mmCIF file of C-alpha atoms in Angstrom:
data_model
loop_
_atom_site.group_PDB
_atom_site.id
_atom_site.type_symbol
_atom_site.label_atom_id
_atom_site.label_comp_id
_atom_site.label_asym_id
_atom_site.label_seq_id
_atom_site.Cartn_x
_atom_site.Cartn_y
_atom_site.Cartn_z
ATOM 1 C CA MET A 201 0.101 0.063 -0.139
ATOM 2 C CA VAL A 202 1.242 3.413 -0.956
ATOM 3 C CA GLU A 203 1.264 6.276 1.683
ATOM 4 C CA PRO A 204 -0.326 9.422 0.547
ATOM 5 C CA VAL A 205 2.172 12.307 0.007
ATOM 6 C CA PRO A 206 1.026 15.377 2.058
ATOM 7 C CA VAL A 207 0.220 18.523 0.010
ATOM 8 C CA ARG A 208 1.895 21.543 0.961
ATOM 9 C CA THR A 209 -0.008 24.905 0.856
ATOM 10 C CA GLU A 210 1.361 28.345 1.157
ATOM 11 C CA THR A 211 0.472 28.626 4.757
ATOM 12 C CA ASP A 212 2.621 25.605 5.570
ATOM 13 C CA ALA A 213 5.834 27.117 4.006
ATOM 14 C CA PRO A 214 8.276 28.235 6.311
ATOM 15 C CA ALA A 215 8.269 31.924 7.116
ATOM 16 C CA LYS A 216 10.703 34.228 5.007
ATOM 17 C CA ILE A 217 13.445 35.478 7.522
ATOM 18 C CA PRO A 218 13.790 39.313 6.879
ATOM 19 C CA ARG A 219 16.947 39.334 8.620
ATOM 20 C CA ALA A 220 18.945 37.746 5.917
ATOM 21 C CA ASP A 221 17.722 40.424 3.562
ATOM 22 C CA ALA A 222 19.050 43.112 5.977
ATOM 23 C CA PHE A 223 22.774 41.668 5.689
ATOM 24 C CA LYS A 224 22.777 42.184 1.669
ATOM 25 C CA PRO A 225 24.463 45.193 0.031
ATOM 26 C CA GLY A 226 22.091 48.043 0.690
ATOM 27 C CA GLY A 227 20.494 46.405 3.715
ATOM 28 C CA ALA A 228 20.002 48.350 6.973
ATOM 29 C CA LEU A 229 22.761 45.691 8.812
ATOM 30 C CA TYR A 230 25.021 45.303 5.826
ATOM 31 C CA ALA A 231 27.721 47.347 7.535
ATOM 32 C CA PHE A 232 27.945 44.666 10.366
ATOM 33 C CA SER A 233 29.048 42.079 7.868
ATOM 34 C CA PHE A 234 32.515 43.589 8.210
ATOM 35 C CA PRO A 235 34.438 42.716 11.090
ATOM 36 C CA ASN A 236 36.240 46.031 11.497
ATOM 37 C CA PHE A 237 32.904 47.721 11.458
ATOM 38 C CA ARG A 238 31.731 45.636 14.148
ATOM 39 C CA LEU A 239 34.652 46.100 16.123
ATOM 40 C CA PHE A 240 34.489 49.884 16.001
ATOM 41 C CA PHE A 241 30.809 50.022 16.548
ATOM 42 C CA PHE A 242 30.634 47.919 19.813
ATOM 43 C CA GLY A 243 33.863 49.732 20.992
ATOM 44 C CA GLN A 244 32.029 53.044 20.328
ATOM 45 C CA LEU A 245 29.084 51.841 22.188
ATOM 46 C CA VAL A 246 31.012 51.116 25.285
ATOM 47 C CA SER A 247 32.850 54.348 25.131
ATOM 48 C CA VAL A 248 29.817 56.418 24.481
ATOM 49 C CA ALA A 249 28.237 54.784 27.479
ATOM 50 C CA GLY A 250 31.242 55.239 29.825
ATOM 51 C CA THR A 251 30.936 58.974 28.585
ATOM 52 C CA TRP A 252 27.415 59.515 29.474
ATOM 53 C CA MET A 253 28.251 57.754 32.860
ATOM 54 C CA GLN A 254 31.216 60.091 33.625
ATOM 55 C CA ASN A 255 29.256 63.392 32.679
ATOM 56 C CA VAL A 256 26.342 62.154 35.200
ATOM 57 C CA ALA A 257 28.919 61.223 37.764
ATOM 58 C CA GLN A 258 30.642 64.526 37.397
ATOM 59 C CA GLN A 259 27.357 66.602 37.436
ATOM 60 C CA TRP A 260 26.045 64.702 40.515
ATOM 61 C CA LEU A 261 29.639 65.308 42.277
ATOM 62 C CA VAL A 262 29.392 68.942 41.506
ATOM 63 C CA PHE A 263 26.054 69.354 43.029
ATOM 64 C CA GLU A 264 26.837 67.241 46.087
ATOM 65 C CA LEU A 265 29.936 69.327 46.702
ATOM 66 C CA THR A 266 28.072 72.691 46.081
ATOM 67 C CA HIS A 267 24.588 72.317 46.287
ATOM 68 C CA SER A 268 23.998 75.031 43.902
ATOM 69 C CA ALA A 269 22.265 74.789 40.612
ATOM 70 C CA VAL A 270 24.252 77.677 39.085
ATOM 71 C CA TRP A 271 27.637 75.538 39.513
ATOM 72 C CA LEU A 272 25.801 72.452 38.098
ATOM 73 C CA GLY A 273 24.698 74.524 35.012
ATOM 74 C CA ILE A 274 28.248 75.768 34.565
ATOM 75 C CA VAL A 275 29.861 72.244 34.584
ATOM 76 C CA ALA A 276 27.247 71.145 32.195
ATOM 77 C CA GLY A 277 27.660 73.948 29.686
ATOM 78 C CA SER A 278 31.387 73.596 29.912
ATOM 79 C CA THR A 279 31.185 70.318 28.745
ATOM 80 C CA ALA A 280 29.949 71.539 25.253
ATOM 81 C CA LEU A 281 32.790 74.167 25.060
ATOM 82 C CA PRO A 282 35.370 71.865 23.464
ATOM 83 C CA TYR A 283 32.959 71.010 20.772
ATOM 84 C CA VAL A 284 32.301 74.532 20.293
ATOM 85 C CA LEU A 285 35.976 75.544 20.150
ATOM 86 C CA PHE A 286 37.776 72.787 18.275
ATOM 87 C CA ALA A 287 35.038 71.839 15.661
ATOM 88 C CA PHE A 288 36.814 73.515 12.755
ATOM 89 C CA TRP A 289 40.469 72.707 13.948
ATOM 90 C CA GLY A 290 39.285 69.337 14.486
ATOM 91 C CA GLY A 291 37.721 68.973 11.031
ATOM 92 C CA SER A 292 41.284 69.976 9.519
ATOM 93 C CA VAL A 293 43.135 67.633 11.516
ATOM 94 C CA ALA A 294 40.819 64.759 10.629
ATOM 95 C CA ASP A 295 41.534 65.487 6.904
ATOM 96 C CA ARG A 296 45.304 65.600 7.363
ATOM 97 C CA PHE A 297 46.026 62.642 9.814
ATOM 98 C CA PRO A 298 45.189 58.986 10.112
ATOM 99 C CA ARG A 299 41.701 58.275 11.624
ATOM 100 C CA ARG A 300 43.025 55.556 13.653
ATOM 101 C CA SER A 301 45.645 57.640 15.417
ATOM 102 C CA ILE A 302 43.145 60.528 15.978
ATOM 103 C CA LEU A 303 40.823 58.032 17.681
ATOM 104 C CA LEU A 304 43.448 56.460 19.751
ATOM 105 C CA CYS A 305 44.682 59.990 20.938
ATOM 106 C CA THR A 306 41.282 61.281 21.656
ATOM 107 C CA GLN A 307 40.205 58.381 23.595
ATOM 108 C CA SER A 308 43.460 58.429 25.483
ATOM 109 C CA VAL A 309 42.678 61.962 26.651
ATOM 110 C CA ALA A 310 39.128 60.887 27.568
ATOM 111 C CA MET A 311 40.443 58.124 29.559
ATOM 112 C CA VAL A 312 42.901 60.158 31.453
ATOM 113 C CA SER A 313 40.006 62.625 32.302
ATOM 114 C CA ALA A 314 37.918 59.888 33.788
ATOM 115 C CA LEU A 315 40.569 58.432 35.779
ATOM 116 C CA THR A 316 41.363 61.934 37.054
ATOM 117 C CA LEU A 317 37.684 62.698 38.126
ATOM 118 C CA ALA A 318 37.731 58.945 39.540
ATOM 119 C CA THR A 319 40.941 59.737 41.634
ATOM 120 C CA LEU A 320 39.649 63.108 42.754
ATOM 121 C CA ALA A 321 36.260 61.768 43.775
ATOM 122 C CA THR A 322 37.495 58.722 45.700
ATOM 123 C CA ASN A 323 40.329 60.734 47.623
ATOM 124 C CA ARG A 324 37.908 63.567 48.310
ATOM 125 C CA VAL A 325 40.216 66.334 46.884
#
């Protein structure tokens, strides 16, 4: 006796996974198919999260030490000052020097700044 072969309908077909299309050229996640981009992206993700934690800690520390909204505003406003002062100069530097060297230098300066804040806060200077 011959077993009947089940008939597949469109509803029985496996669902198309849209994620596969996202990794094709022009797809939303195409850049993540490159290992260097993934490394850069997740490194920057950690770095930016750390920068925001540092900003919150710095402003909290200023408020705890001074209990002044004015000083809190001055410190918060001064974090934007380097962006305003060095924007044009930074653009010309980015055009003339290797991007990797610039990233290493700026991230090192940010690290020293964070370590200085941590040292001053823990030693109550």
